[in-house]
GROMACS .gro file of C-alpha atoms in nm:
model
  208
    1UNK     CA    1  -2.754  -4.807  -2.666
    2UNK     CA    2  -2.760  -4.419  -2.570
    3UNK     CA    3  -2.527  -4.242  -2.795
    4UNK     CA    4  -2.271  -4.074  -2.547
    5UNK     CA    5  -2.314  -3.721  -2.495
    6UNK     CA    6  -2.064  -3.522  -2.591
    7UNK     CA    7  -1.787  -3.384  -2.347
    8UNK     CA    8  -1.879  -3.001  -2.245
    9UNK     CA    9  -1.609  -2.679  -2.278
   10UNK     CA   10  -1.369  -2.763  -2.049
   11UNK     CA   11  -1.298  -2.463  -1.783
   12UNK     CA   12  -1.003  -2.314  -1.841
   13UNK     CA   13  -0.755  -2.295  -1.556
   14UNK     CA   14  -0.553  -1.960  -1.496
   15UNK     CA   15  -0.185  -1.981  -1.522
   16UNK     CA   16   0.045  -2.015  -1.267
   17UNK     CA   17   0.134  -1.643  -1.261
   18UNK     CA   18  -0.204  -1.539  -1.343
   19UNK     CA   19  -0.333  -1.748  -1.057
   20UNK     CA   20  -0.130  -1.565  -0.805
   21UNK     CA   21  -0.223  -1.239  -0.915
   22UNK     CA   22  -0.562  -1.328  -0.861
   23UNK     CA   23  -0.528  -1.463  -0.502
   24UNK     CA   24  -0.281  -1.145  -0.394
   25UNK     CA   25  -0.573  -0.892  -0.556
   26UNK     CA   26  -0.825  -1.067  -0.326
   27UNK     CA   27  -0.579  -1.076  -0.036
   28UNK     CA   28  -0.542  -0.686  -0.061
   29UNK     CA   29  -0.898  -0.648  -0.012
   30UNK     CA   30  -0.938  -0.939   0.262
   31UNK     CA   31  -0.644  -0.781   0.476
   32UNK     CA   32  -0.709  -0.386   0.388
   33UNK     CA   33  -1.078  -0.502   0.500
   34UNK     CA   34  -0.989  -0.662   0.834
   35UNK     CA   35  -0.619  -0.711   0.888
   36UNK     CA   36  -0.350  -0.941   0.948
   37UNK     CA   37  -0.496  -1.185   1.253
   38UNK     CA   38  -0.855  -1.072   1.166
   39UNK     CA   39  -0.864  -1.183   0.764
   40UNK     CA   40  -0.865  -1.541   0.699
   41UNK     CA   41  -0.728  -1.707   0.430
   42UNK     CA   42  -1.060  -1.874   0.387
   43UNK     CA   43  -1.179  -1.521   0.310
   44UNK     CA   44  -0.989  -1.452   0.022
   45UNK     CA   45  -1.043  -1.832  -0.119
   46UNK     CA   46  -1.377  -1.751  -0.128
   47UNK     CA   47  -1.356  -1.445  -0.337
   48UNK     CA   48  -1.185  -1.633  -0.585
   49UNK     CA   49  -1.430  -1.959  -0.588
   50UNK     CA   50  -1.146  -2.184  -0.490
   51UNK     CA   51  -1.033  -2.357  -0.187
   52UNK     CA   52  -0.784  -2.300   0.060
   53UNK     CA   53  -0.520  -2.536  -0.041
   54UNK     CA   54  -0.552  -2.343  -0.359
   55UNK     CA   55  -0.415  -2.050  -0.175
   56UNK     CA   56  -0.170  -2.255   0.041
   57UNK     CA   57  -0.016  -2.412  -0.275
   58UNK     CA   58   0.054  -2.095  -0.437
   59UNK     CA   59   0.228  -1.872  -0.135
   60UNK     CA   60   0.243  -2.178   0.139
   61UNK     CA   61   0.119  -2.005   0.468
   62UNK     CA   62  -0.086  -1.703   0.585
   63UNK     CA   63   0.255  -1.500   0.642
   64UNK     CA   64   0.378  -1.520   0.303
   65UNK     CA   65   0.128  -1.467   0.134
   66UNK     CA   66   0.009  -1.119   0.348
   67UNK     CA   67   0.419  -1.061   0.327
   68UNK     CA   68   0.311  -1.077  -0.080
   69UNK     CA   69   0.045  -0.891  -0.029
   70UNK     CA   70   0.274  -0.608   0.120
   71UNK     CA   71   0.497  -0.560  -0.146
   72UNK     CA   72   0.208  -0.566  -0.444
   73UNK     CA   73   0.063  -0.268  -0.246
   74UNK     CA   74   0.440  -0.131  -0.217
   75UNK     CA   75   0.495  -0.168  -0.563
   76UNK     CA   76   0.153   0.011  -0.644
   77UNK     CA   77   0.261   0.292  -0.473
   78UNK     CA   78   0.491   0.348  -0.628
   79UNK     CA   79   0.417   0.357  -0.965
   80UNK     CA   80   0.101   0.594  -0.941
   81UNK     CA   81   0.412   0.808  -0.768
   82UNK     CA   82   0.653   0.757  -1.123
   83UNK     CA   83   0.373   0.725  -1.306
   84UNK     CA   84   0.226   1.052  -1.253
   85UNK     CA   85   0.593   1.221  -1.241
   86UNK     CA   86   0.682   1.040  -1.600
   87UNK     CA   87   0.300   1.200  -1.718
   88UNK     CA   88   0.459   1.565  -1.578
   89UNK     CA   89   0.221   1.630  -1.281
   90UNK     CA   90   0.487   1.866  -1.090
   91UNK     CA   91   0.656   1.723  -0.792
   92UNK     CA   92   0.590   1.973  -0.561
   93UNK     CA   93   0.192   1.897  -0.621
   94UNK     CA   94   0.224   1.519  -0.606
   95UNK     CA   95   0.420   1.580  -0.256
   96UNK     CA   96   0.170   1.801  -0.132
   97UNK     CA   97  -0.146   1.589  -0.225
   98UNK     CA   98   0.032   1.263  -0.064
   99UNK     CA   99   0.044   1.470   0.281
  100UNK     CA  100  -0.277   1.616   0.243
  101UNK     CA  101  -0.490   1.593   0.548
  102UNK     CA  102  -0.789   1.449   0.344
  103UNK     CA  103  -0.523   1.215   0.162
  104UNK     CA  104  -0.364   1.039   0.526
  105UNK     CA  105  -0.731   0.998   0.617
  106UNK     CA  106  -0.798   0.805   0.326
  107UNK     CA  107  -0.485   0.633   0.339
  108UNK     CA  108  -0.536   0.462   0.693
  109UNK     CA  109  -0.910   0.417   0.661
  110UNK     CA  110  -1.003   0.070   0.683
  111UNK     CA  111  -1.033  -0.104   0.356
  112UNK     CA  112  -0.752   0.063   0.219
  113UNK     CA  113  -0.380  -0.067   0.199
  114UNK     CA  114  -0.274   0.201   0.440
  115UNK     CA  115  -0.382  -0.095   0.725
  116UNK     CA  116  -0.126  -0.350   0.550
  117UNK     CA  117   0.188  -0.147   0.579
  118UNK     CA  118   0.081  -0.095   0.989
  119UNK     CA  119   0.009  -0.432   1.046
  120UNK     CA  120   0.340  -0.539   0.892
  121UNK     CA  121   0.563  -0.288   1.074
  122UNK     CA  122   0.421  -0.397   1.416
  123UNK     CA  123   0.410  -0.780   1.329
  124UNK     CA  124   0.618  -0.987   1.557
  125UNK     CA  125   0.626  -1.262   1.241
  126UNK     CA  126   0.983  -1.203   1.066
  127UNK     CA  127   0.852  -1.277   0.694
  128UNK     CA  128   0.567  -1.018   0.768
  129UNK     CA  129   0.798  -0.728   0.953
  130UNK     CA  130   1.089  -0.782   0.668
  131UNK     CA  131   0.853  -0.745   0.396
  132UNK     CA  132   0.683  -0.455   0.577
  133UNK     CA  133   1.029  -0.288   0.641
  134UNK     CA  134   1.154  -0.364   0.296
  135UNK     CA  135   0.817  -0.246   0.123
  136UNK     CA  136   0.872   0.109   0.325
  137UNK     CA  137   1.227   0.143   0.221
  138UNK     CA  138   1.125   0.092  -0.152
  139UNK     CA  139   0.827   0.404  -0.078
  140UNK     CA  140   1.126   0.606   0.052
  141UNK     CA  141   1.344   0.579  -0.238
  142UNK     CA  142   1.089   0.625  -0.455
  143UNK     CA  143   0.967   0.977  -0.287
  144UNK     CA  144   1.332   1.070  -0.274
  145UNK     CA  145   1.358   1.017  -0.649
  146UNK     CA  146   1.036   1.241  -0.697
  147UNK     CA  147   1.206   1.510  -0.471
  148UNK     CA  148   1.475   1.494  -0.708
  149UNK     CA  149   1.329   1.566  -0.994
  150UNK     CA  150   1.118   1.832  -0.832
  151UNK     CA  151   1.479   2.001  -0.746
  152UNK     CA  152   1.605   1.952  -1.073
  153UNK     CA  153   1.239   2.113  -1.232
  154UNK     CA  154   1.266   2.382  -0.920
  155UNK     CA  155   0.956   2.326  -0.786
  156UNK     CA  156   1.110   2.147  -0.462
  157UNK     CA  157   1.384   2.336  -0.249
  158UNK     CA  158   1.728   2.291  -0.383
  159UNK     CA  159   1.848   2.258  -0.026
  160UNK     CA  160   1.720   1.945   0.180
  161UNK     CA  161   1.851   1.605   0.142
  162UNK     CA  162   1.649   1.433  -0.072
  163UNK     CA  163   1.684   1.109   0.070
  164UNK     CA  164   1.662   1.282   0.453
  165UNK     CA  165   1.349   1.466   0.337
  166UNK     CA  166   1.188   1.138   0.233
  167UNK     CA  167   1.189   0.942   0.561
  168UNK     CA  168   1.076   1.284   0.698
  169UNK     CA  169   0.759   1.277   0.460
  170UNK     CA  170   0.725   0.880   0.558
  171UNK     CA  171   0.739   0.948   0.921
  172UNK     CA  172   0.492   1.192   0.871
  173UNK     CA  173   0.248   1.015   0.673
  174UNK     CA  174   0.273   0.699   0.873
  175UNK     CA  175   0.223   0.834   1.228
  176UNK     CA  176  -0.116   0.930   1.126
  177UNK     CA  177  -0.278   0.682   1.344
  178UNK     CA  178  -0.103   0.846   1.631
  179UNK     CA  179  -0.146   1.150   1.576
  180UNK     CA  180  -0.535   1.013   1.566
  181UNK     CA  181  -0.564   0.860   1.852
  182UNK     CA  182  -0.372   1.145   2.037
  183UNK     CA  183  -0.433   1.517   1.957
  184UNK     CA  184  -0.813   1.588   2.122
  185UNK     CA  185  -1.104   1.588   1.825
  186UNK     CA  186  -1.145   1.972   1.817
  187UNK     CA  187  -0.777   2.008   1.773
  188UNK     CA  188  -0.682   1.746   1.515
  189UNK     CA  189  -0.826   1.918   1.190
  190UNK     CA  190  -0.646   2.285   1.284
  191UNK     CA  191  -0.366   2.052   1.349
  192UNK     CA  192  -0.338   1.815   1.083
  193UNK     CA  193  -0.363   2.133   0.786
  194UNK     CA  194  -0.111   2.317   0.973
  195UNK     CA  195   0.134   2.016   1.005
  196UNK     CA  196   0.055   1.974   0.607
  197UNK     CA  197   0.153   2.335   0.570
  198UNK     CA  198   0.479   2.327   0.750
  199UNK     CA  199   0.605   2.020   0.496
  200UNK     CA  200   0.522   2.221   0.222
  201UNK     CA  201   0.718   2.578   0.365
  202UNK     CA  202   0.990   2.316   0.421
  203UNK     CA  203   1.056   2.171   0.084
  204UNK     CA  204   0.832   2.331  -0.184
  205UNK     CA  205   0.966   2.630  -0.330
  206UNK     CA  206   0.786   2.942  -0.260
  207UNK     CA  207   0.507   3.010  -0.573
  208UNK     CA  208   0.576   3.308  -0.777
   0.00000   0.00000   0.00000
């Protein structure tokens, strides 16, 4: 008789949790990488060695999980934005790196999550446009809270609305891609510094 061969280490699988933290890391970098309609779930599955029901049993359709997807990046946002407040880097400095011309570029370059948050807000798919809206909101409130400790520290002018001033730096930061597409090449660098500048006269307090 042939002795049996002992059974080999079993692999481990990944927790539930930990399982969907792996699939939503690789979906950031399918969908920053190509999209909404462009990345395929089939993509990401194959990042992670696993097949596509794998994905599908964990967030149930494409949607969902790229709605997921949205609000991971949201919340990553925003805690390199309270995280570097809580470690003192000044307000005024965080808000004027954030709408840096150099920073936007980076922001909406393909690959980065800057693509997610447009392809939810102009998604016709409700799960995907209420996660985009909500993730946005949750940006806002966090900026707002930054501009009010930079009021209370006075680095940030004591007299615009902090909340106001927030949406202002989001509408700013988000029509990027606009801006982009519209203001002639030669112009948009002159352009883009000087729009920079004029946040900053607007809510940073003058340095002494």
């Amino acid at each position: 008789m042939t002795p049996t061969q002992p059974p080999g280490p079993r692999r481990s699988r990944l927790k539930a949790e930990e399982r969907r933290a792996s699939i939503l890391a690789a979906a950031i970098e399918v969908f920053a990488e190509h999209g909404y309609q462009r990345g395929k779930v089939s993509a990401v599955a194959a990042r992670l060695g696993v097949t596509e029901p794998v994905v599908f049993q964990n967030f149930g359709s494409k949607a969902a999980l790229f709605a997921a997807t949205v609000d991971l990046a949201a919340e990553q946002i925003c805690s390199e934005f309270t995280g570097a407040a809580a470690a003192g880097f000044p307000a005024g400095a965080l808000l004027a790196e954030i709408t840096s011309p150099a920073h936007l570029d980076h922001l909406h370059a393909q690959g980065s999550i800057g693509v997610l948050f447009a392809d939810a807000s102009s998604s016709a798919e409700p799960v995907v446009a209420q996660a985009g809206q909500a993730a946005v909101r949750r940006i806002a409130e966090t900026i707002a809270g930054i501009l009010r400790l930079g009021q209370a520290a006075g680095d940030v002018r004591p007299g615009p609305d902090p909340d106001a001033a927030a949406w202002l730096l989001v509408s700013l930061i988000s029509a990027r891609p606009l801006r982009e597409a519209a203001i002639p090449d030669g112009d948009r660098q002159r352009l883009e510094g000087a729009i920079a500048a004029m946040a900053a006269d607007l809510l940073l307090s003058p340095a002494d």
